[in-house]
């Protein structure tokens, strides 16, 4: 079975993928420049600040002298990143000597930012209008609940008795790769969809945002405008209220979609309406490699393949059900077992052994997370063995040919099948052949010519 992998890109990779004209337009915004500067490797930040007030270009050879010999690999990595984001522009003179200079748009915006200082994209609303806002703890609980409801909706998408509460914009994101929909059939999770559920929250969020931006043109929205708004949005303060009426229609629609994900909480007053960023929203400007926001684990796996999950979350139960047999559920405890049948079902849905093992290790309960290994070796080894056992037999569509009129026709057909690379098996005594399915039409045409 082909392995499907979801790669959740870094936000700045999406920025770098924009056309040059749109990227230069983004750099007219000081907040975009600040976000890009924050995302750069330390050495790349140093180069930007060193060249911020230089007018002319610097040769590549001169810049190589800024680092020691053992730092050349980091130097090249920094230069490559700066070129990808068009922070650096490359030029070659008549002597074919390469030089670099800062993008004038980026340089001008960053100079203004340093001289005049940065202002908040939008000022928070005064408490006189909003009244008492939710505490950070209640806001985090709301974000977690909303995110879990969102993922539960994805899991239960194939159940017709449960109506979909996902907005049309997010439904298109799902249908792009996580859900398959056919006429007269309920949507079903694809292999990528099953794998998506086993990813950590940061990776899931990045995948959704990436696909949300990728499908923006289908909704009549410019991806550059959406990226600009999301980067500005990441500078909003956690737990503060911001006026919805100051946003454009495109931005208001984006906020409503982000509310489905739990990135913001919408509230309505007597005259004004506002949104409050949650902790998930702050992850938009954080690299995927940052694991500081990773939640505490909850799963304990024993050597007898029994599994205990200390959780009250229905989402956790549904995710564990993807690869294990849930036996019973108490208010704060889920008890199950990893069986051959449950794993075969997971493999059938496109989930790999390594993804299951990685999920169990990442979500190991603190009491067992300190141990090495956090998941018993006999369990991980058996999961891998069951996967290889299932993949031991390869299913190939094929056709059986028999009842040849003569030995000569059989041998000619056998030689022809071998020449076109379609022969799988032959029995010369009983004059029987098995040929690949894609070679069937060629074999039929050949046998007709033999008559």
Coordinates of C-alpha atoms in Angstrom, one line a residue:
X1 CA 0.0 0.0 0.0
X2 CA 1.4 3.4 -0.9
X3 CA 2.4 5.5 2.2
X4 CA 0.8 8.9 2.3
X5 CA 2.5 11.5 4.4
X6 CA 1.3 14.9 5.3
X7 CA 3.9 17.6 5.5
X8 CA 2.8 20.6 7.5
X9 CA 5.0 23.4 6.3
X10 CA 6.3 26.4 8.3
X11 CA 4.3 29.6 7.8
X12 CA 7.3 31.3 6.3
X13 CA 7.5 28.6 3.6
X14 CA 4.1 29.8 2.5
X15 CA 5.4 33.4 2.5
X16 CA 8.4 32.4 0.4
X17 CA 6.2 30.6 -2.1
X18 CA 4.4 33.8 -3.0
X19 CA 5.3 35.6 -6.4
X20 CA 8.0 38.3 -6.1
X21 CA 5.5 41.2 -6.7
X22 CA 3.1 40.0 -4.0
X23 CA 6.0 39.4 -1.6
X24 CA 7.4 42.9 -2.2
X25 CA 3.9 44.3 -1.6
X26 CA 3.8 42.4 1.8
X27 CA 7.1 44.0 2.8
X28 CA 5.4 47.4 2.8
X29 CA 3.8 46.3 6.1
X30 CA 6.1 46.7 9.1
X31 CA 4.4 43.8 11.0
X32 CA 5.2 41.4 8.2
X33 CA 8.8 42.5 8.2
X34 CA 9.0 42.0 11.9
X35 CA 7.4 38.5 11.7
X36 CA 9.8 37.5 9.0
X37 CA 12.8 38.9 11.0
X38 CA 11.7 36.9 14.0
X39 CA 11.5 33.7 12.0
X40 CA 15.0 33.9 10.6
X41 CA 17.9 31.8 11.9
X42 CA 20.2 33.8 14.3
X43 CA 23.0 34.2 11.7
X44 CA 20.5 35.5 9.1
X45 CA 19.1 38.0 11.6
X46 CA 22.7 39.3 12.2
X47 CA 23.2 39.8 8.4
X48 CA 20.0 41.7 8.1
X49 CA 20.8 44.1 10.9
X50 CA 24.4 44.5 9.7
X51 CA 23.2 45.5 6.2
X52 CA 20.1 47.5 7.3
X53 CA 21.7 50.9 6.6
X54 CA 24.0 49.9 3.8
X55 CA 23.1 51.3 0.4
X56 CA 25.3 49.2 -1.9
X57 CA 25.5 45.4 -2.3
X58 CA 28.0 43.2 -0.4
X59 CA 30.0 40.6 -2.4
X60 CA 29.5 36.9 -1.4
X61 CA 33.2 36.6 -0.8
X62 CA 33.2 39.5 1.7
X63 CA 30.3 38.0 3.6
X64 CA 32.0 34.6 3.9
X65 CA 34.8 36.5 5.8
X66 CA 32.2 37.4 8.5
X67 CA 32.2 33.8 9.7
X68 CA 34.8 31.3 10.8
X69 CA 35.6 28.3 8.6
X70 CA 33.5 25.9 10.8
X71 CA 30.5 28.1 10.4
X72 CA 30.3 28.0 6.6
X73 CA 27.4 25.5 6.5
X74 CA 25.3 27.8 8.8
X75 CA 26.3 30.8 6.7
X76 CA 25.1 29.1 3.5
X77 CA 21.8 28.1 5.2
X78 CA 21.3 31.7 6.3
X79 CA 21.9 33.0 2.9
X80 CA 19.6 30.5 1.3
X81 CA 16.8 31.4 3.7
X82 CA 17.2 35.1 3.0
X83 CA 17.1 34.5 -0.7
X84 CA 14.0 32.3 -0.5
X85 CA 12.1 35.1 1.4
X86 CA 13.5 37.8 -1.0
X87 CA 14.9 39.6 2.0
X88 CA 18.2 39.4 0.1
X89 CA 18.4 40.1 -3.6
X90 CA 21.1 38.4 -5.6
X91 CA 23.1 40.1 -8.4
X92 CA 26.0 39.1 -10.6
X93 CA 28.4 41.7 -12.1
X94 CA 30.4 41.5 -15.3
X95 CA 33.1 39.5 -13.6
X96 CA 30.5 37.0 -12.6
X97 CA 31.0 37.8 -9.0
X98 CA 27.9 37.3 -6.8
X99 CA 26.8 40.0 -4.4
X100 CA 23.8 40.5 -2.1
X101 CA 21.7 43.5 -1.0
X102 CA 18.6 43.9 1.2
X103 CA 15.3 44.1 -0.6
X104 CA 14.6 47.9 -0.7
X105 CA 10.9 47.4 0.4
X106 CA 12.0 45.3 3.4
X107 CA 14.9 47.6 4.2
X108 CA 12.7 50.7 4.2
X109 CA 9.9 49.2 6.4
X110 CA 12.4 47.8 8.9
X111 CA 14.2 51.1 9.2
X112 CA 10.9 52.9 9.9
X113 CA 10.1 50.2 12.5
X114 CA 13.4 50.8 14.3
X115 CA 13.1 54.6 14.2
X116 CA 9.5 55.1 15.0
X117 CA 8.8 51.9 16.9
X118 CA 6.1 49.3 16.3
X119 CA 2.5 49.9 17.1
X120 CA -0.2 47.3 17.8
X121 CA -2.0 46.4 14.5
X122 CA -5.3 47.1 16.3
X123 CA -5.8 48.6 19.7
X124 CA -7.8 46.4 22.2
X125 CA -11.3 47.5 23.1
X126 CA -11.7 49.2 26.5
X127 CA -13.2 47.2 29.3
X128 CA -16.1 49.8 29.6
X129 CA -17.5 48.4 26.3
X130 CA -16.6 44.7 26.7
X131 CA -17.3 44.3 30.4
X132 CA -15.6 41.3 32.1
X133 CA -13.7 39.2 29.6
X134 CA -13.0 35.4 30.0
X135 CA -9.9 34.5 32.1
X136 CA -6.9 33.0 30.4
X137 CA -7.7 29.6 31.9
X138 CA -11.3 29.6 30.7
X139 CA -10.1 30.8 27.3
X140 CA -7.6 28.0 27.1
X141 CA -10.4 25.5 28.1
X142 CA -12.7 26.9 25.4
X143 CA -10.0 26.7 22.7
X144 CA -9.2 23.1 23.6
X145 CA -12.9 22.2 23.6
X146 CA -13.5 23.9 20.3
X147 CA -10.5 22.2 18.7
X148 CA -11.6 18.8 19.9
X149 CA -15.1 19.4 18.6
X150 CA -13.6 20.3 15.3
X151 CA -11.6 17.1 15.1
X152 CA -14.5 15.0 16.4
X153 CA -16.5 16.5 13.5
X154 CA -13.8 15.2 11.1
X155 CA -13.9 11.7 12.7
X156 CA -17.7 11.5 12.6
X157 CA -18.0 13.0 9.1
X158 CA -19.0 9.6 7.7
X159 CA -22.0 9.2 10.0
X160 CA -25.1 10.6 8.2
X161 CA -27.1 11.0 11.4
X162 CA -24.7 13.7 12.6
X163 CA -25.1 17.0 10.7
X164 CA -22.0 18.8 9.8
X165 CA -21.2 22.1 11.7
X166 CA -18.1 22.8 9.7
X167 CA -18.2 26.0 7.7
X168 CA -18.1 25.8 3.9
X169 CA -14.5 27.2 3.8
X170 CA -13.2 24.6 6.2
X171 CA -15.2 21.8 4.5
X172 CA -13.3 22.6 1.3
X173 CA -10.0 22.3 3.2
X174 CA -11.1 18.8 4.5
X175 CA -12.3 17.7 1.1
X176 CA -8.9 18.7 -0.4
X177 CA -7.1 15.9 1.2
X178 CA -8.6 14.6 4.4
X179 CA -12.1 13.7 3.3
X180 CA -13.2 11.9 0.1
X181 CA -16.7 12.6 -1.1
X182 CA -18.6 10.9 -3.9
X183 CA -22.1 11.4 -5.2
X184 CA -24.8 9.7 -3.2
X185 CA -22.2 8.7 -0.6
X186 CA -21.4 10.3 2.8
X187 CA -17.9 11.8 3.1
X188 CA -15.2 9.4 4.3
X189 CA -11.8 9.9 5.9
X190 CA -8.9 9.3 3.4
X191 CA -5.5 7.8 4.4
X192 CA -4.2 11.3 4.9
X193 CA -7.2 12.0 7.1
X194 CA -6.5 9.1 9.4
X195 CA -2.8 10.1 9.6
X196 CA -3.8 13.7 10.3
X197 CA -5.6 12.7 13.5
X198 CA -2.4 11.1 14.9
X199 CA -0.3 14.3 14.3
X200 CA 0.4 16.7 17.3
X201 CA -1.8 19.8 17.6
X202 CA 0.9 22.2 16.2
X203 CA 1.3 20.1 13.1
X204 CA -2.5 19.7 12.6
X205 CA -2.9 23.5 13.0
X206 CA -0.2 24.2 10.4
X207 CA -1.7 21.7 7.9
X208 CA -5.2 23.3 8.3
X209 CA -3.9 26.9 7.9
X210 CA -1.7 25.9 4.9
X211 CA -4.6 24.3 3.1
X212 CA -7.0 27.1 4.1
X213 CA -4.6 29.6 2.4
X214 CA -4.1 27.3 -0.6
X215 CA -7.9 27.2 -1.2
X216 CA -8.4 30.9 -0.7
X217 CA -8.5 31.7 -4.4
X218 CA -11.5 29.4 -4.8
X219 CA -13.3 31.7 -2.4
X220 CA -12.2 34.8 -4.3
X221 CA -9.6 35.8 -1.7
X222 CA -6.0 36.7 -2.6
X223 CA -3.6 34.4 -0.7
X224 CA -1.2 37.3 -0.1
X225 CA -3.9 39.3 1.7
X226 CA -4.8 36.3 3.8
X227 CA -1.2 35.7 4.8
X228 CA -0.7 39.3 5.6
X229 CA -3.8 39.3 7.9
X230 CA -2.8 36.0 9.6
X231 CA 0.7 37.4 10.3
X232 CA -0.7 40.6 11.7
X233 CA -3.2 38.5 13.7
X234 CA -0.4 36.7 15.4
X235 CA 0.7 40.0 17.0
X236 CA -2.6 40.4 18.9
X237 CA -2.4 40.0 22.6
X238 CA -3.8 36.8 24.2
X239 CA -7.1 37.3 26.0
X240 CA -7.7 40.9 24.8
X241 CA -10.8 41.9 22.9
X242 CA -10.6 43.4 19.4
X243 CA -13.4 45.1 17.4
X244 CA -14.8 43.1 14.5
X245 CA -16.2 46.2 12.9
X246 CA -12.8 47.6 12.1
X247 CA -11.9 44.6 9.9
X248 CA -12.6 44.2 6.2
X249 CA -15.2 41.7 4.9
X250 CA -12.4 39.2 4.0
X251 CA -10.8 39.5 7.4
X252 CA -14.2 39.1 9.2
X253 CA -14.9 35.9 7.2
X254 CA -11.4 34.6 8.2
X255 CA -12.0 35.4 11.8
X256 CA -15.3 33.4 11.7
X257 CA -13.4 30.4 10.2
X258 CA -10.7 30.7 12.8
X259 CA -13.4 30.7 15.5
X260 CA -14.4 27.2 14.2
X261 CA -10.9 26.0 15.0
X262 CA -10.8 27.6 18.5
X263 CA -8.2 30.2 17.6
X264 CA -10.5 33.0 18.6
X265 CA -13.7 33.4 20.7
X266 CA -16.4 35.6 19.3
X267 CA -18.6 37.7 21.6
X268 CA -21.4 40.1 21.0
X269 CA -22.3 43.2 23.0
X270 CA -25.2 45.6 22.8
X271 CA -23.8 47.6 19.9
X272 CA -20.3 46.1 19.2
X273 CA -19.0 42.6 18.5
X274 CA -15.5 41.5 19.1
X275 CA -13.1 38.6 19.0
X276 CA -10.6 37.3 21.6
X277 CA -7.4 35.5 20.5
X278 CA -6.8 32.2 22.3
X279 CA -3.5 30.4 23.0
X280 CA -3.8 28.5 19.7
X281 CA -3.6 31.8 17.8
X282 CA -0.2 32.5 19.3
X283 CA 1.1 29.3 17.7
X284 CA 0.7 30.9 14.2
X285 CA 4.0 32.7 14.7
X286 CA 5.8 29.8 16.4
X287 CA 7.9 27.3 14.5
X288 CA 6.8 23.7 14.3
X289 CA 10.0 22.6 16.0
X290 CA 8.8 24.4 19.2
X291 CA 7.5 21.8 21.5
X292 CA 6.9 24.0 24.5
X293 CA 3.2 24.0 24.0
X294 CA 2.9 20.2 23.8
X295 CA 0.2 18.9 26.1
X296 CA 0.8 16.5 29.0
X297 CA 0.6 12.8 28.0
X298 CA -2.2 10.5 29.2
X299 CA -1.5 7.0 27.8
X300 CA 0.0 4.0 29.6
X301 CA 0.8 0.8 27.6
X302 CA 1.6 -2.4 29.4
X303 CA 3.7 -5.4 28.2
X304 CA 0.5 -7.4 27.9
X305 CA -0.8 -4.9 25.3
X306 CA -3.3 -3.5 27.7
X307 CA -3.7 0.3 27.4
X308 CA -4.9 2.8 30.0
X309 CA -5.7 6.4 29.0
X310 CA -6.3 8.8 31.8
X311 CA -8.5 11.3 30.0
X312 CA -12.0 12.7 30.1
X313 CA -11.8 13.7 26.4
X314 CA -14.1 12.0 23.9
X315 CA -11.6 13.0 21.2
X316 CA -8.9 10.9 22.8
X317 CA -11.2 7.9 23.0
X318 CA -12.1 8.2 19.3
X319 CA -8.4 8.6 18.3
X320 CA -7.4 5.5 20.3
X321 CA -10.3 3.6 18.7
X322 CA -8.5 4.1 15.4
X323 CA -5.9 1.5 16.3
X324 CA -7.0 -0.3 19.4
X325 CA -10.0 -2.1 20.9
X326 CA -11.8 0.1 23.5
X327 CA -13.2 -2.2 26.2
X328 CA -14.8 0.3 28.6
X329 CA -14.7 3.9 29.5
X330 CA -15.0 5.4 33.0
X331 CA -15.4 9.2 33.7
X332 CA -11.7 9.8 33.7
X333 CA -10.2 6.5 32.4
X334 CA -10.3 4.7 29.0
X335 CA -9.3 1.0 29.0
X336 CA -8.5 -0.8 25.9
X337 CA -6.1 -3.3 24.2
X338 CA -3.9 -3.2 21.2
X339 CA -4.9 -6.3 19.2
X340 CA -3.9 -7.8 15.8
X341 CA -7.4 -7.1 14.5
X342 CA -7.5 -3.5 15.6
X343 CA -4.1 -2.8 14.1
X344 CA -5.0 -4.5 10.8
X345 CA -8.0 -2.2 10.7
X346 CA -5.7 0.8 11.2
X347 CA -3.3 -0.4 8.5
X348 CA -6.2 -0.8 6.2
X349 CA -7.1 2.8 6.7
X350 CA -3.6 3.9 5.8
X351 CA -2.1 4.4 9.3
X352 CA 1.4 3.1 9.6
X353 CA 3.1 1.3 12.5
X354 CA 5.6 4.1 13.0
X355 CA 2.8 6.6 13.3
X356 CA 1.0 4.6 16.0
X357 CA 4.2 4.1 17.9
X358 CA 5.1 7.8 17.6
X359 CA 1.6 8.7 18.9
X360 CA 1.9 6.4 21.9
X361 CA 5.4 7.8 22.7
X362 CA 4.4 11.5 22.4
X363 CA 1.3 11.0 24.5
X364 CA 2.9 8.8 27.2
X365 CA 1.7 9.5 30.7
X366 CA 4.3 11.4 32.8
X367 CA 4.8 8.4 35.0
X368 CA 6.0 6.3 32.1
X369 CA 7.4 9.1 29.9
X370 CA 10.4 9.3 32.2
X371 CA 11.2 5.7 31.5
X372 CA 13.2 4.4 28.5
X373 CA 11.5 3.2 26.5
X374 CA 8.1 4.9 27.3
X375 CA 6.3 2.2 25.4
X376 CA 7.4 -1.5 26.0
X377 CA 9.7 -2.8 23.4
X378 CA 7.8 -6.1 22.9
X379 CA 4.7 -4.0 22.0
X380 CA 6.5 -1.7 19.5
X381 CA 8.2 -4.7 18.0
X382 CA 5.0 -6.6 17.6
X383 CA 3.2 -3.6 16.0
X384 CA 6.0 -3.5 13.4
X385 CA 5.8 -7.3 12.9
X386 CA 2.1 -7.3 12.3
X387 CA 2.5 -4.5 9.8
X388 CA 5.2 -6.4 7.9
X389 CA 3.2 -9.6 8.2
X390 CA 0.2 -7.9 6.5
X391 CA 2.4 -6.4 3.7
X392 CA 4.1 -9.8 3.1
X393 CA 1.7 -10.7 0.4
X394 CA 1.3 -8.2 -2.5
X395 CA -1.9 -8.1 -4.4
X396 CA -1.4 -7.7 -8.1
X397 CA -4.3 -7.6 -10.6
X398 CA -3.7 -10.4 -13.1
X399 CA -5.2 -12.7 -15.7
X400 CA -4.9 -16.5 -16.1
X401 CA -4.4 -17.9 -19.6
X402 CA -4.9 -21.6 -20.3
X403 CA -6.2 -24.1 -22.9
X404 CA -3.7 -23.1 -25.5
X405 CA -4.2 -25.0 -28.9
X406 CA -0.6 -26.0 -29.1
X407 CA 2.8 -26.0 -27.4
X408 CA 4.1 -23.5 -30.0
X409 CA 1.4 -20.9 -29.3
X410 CA 1.9 -21.3 -25.5
X411 CA 5.7 -20.7 -25.8
X412 CA 5.2 -17.8 -28.2
X413 CA 2.7 -16.2 -25.8
X414 CA 5.0 -16.9 -22.8
X415 CA 7.9 -15.2 -24.6
X416 CA 5.8 -12.2 -25.6
X417 CA 4.5 -11.7 -22.0
X418 CA 8.1 -11.9 -20.8
X419 CA 9.3 -9.3 -23.3
X420 CA 6.6 -6.8 -22.3
X421 CA 7.4 -7.3 -18.6
X422 CA 4.0 -8.7 -17.8
X423 CA 4.7 -12.4 -17.1
X424 CA 4.2 -13.3 -13.4
X425 CA 4.0 -17.1 -13.5
X426 CA 4.0 -20.0 -16.0
X427 CA 3.4 -23.8 -16.0
X428 CA 4.9 -25.3 -19.2
X429 CA 3.6 -28.8 -18.4
X430 CA -0.1 -27.7 -18.2
X431 CA 0.4 -24.7 -20.5
X432 CA -0.9 -22.1 -18.2
X433 CA 0.2 -18.4 -17.8
X434 CA -0.5 -15.6 -15.3
X435 CA 0.1 -12.1 -16.7
X436 CA -0.3 -8.7 -15.1
X437 CA -3.6 -7.0 -15.6
X438 CA -2.2 -4.0 -17.4
X439 CA -0.7 -6.4 -20.1
X440 CA -4.1 -8.1 -20.7
X441 CA -5.0 -6.1 -23.8
X442 CA -1.6 -6.6 -25.4
X443 CA -1.8 -10.3 -24.8
X444 CA -5.3 -10.5 -26.3
X445 CA -4.1 -8.7 -29.4
X446 CA -1.1 -11.0 -29.7
X447 CA -3.2 -14.2 -29.3
X448 CA -5.7 -13.0 -32.0
X449 CA -2.8 -12.6 -34.4
X450 CA -1.7 -16.2 -33.7
X451 CA -5.0 -17.6 -34.9

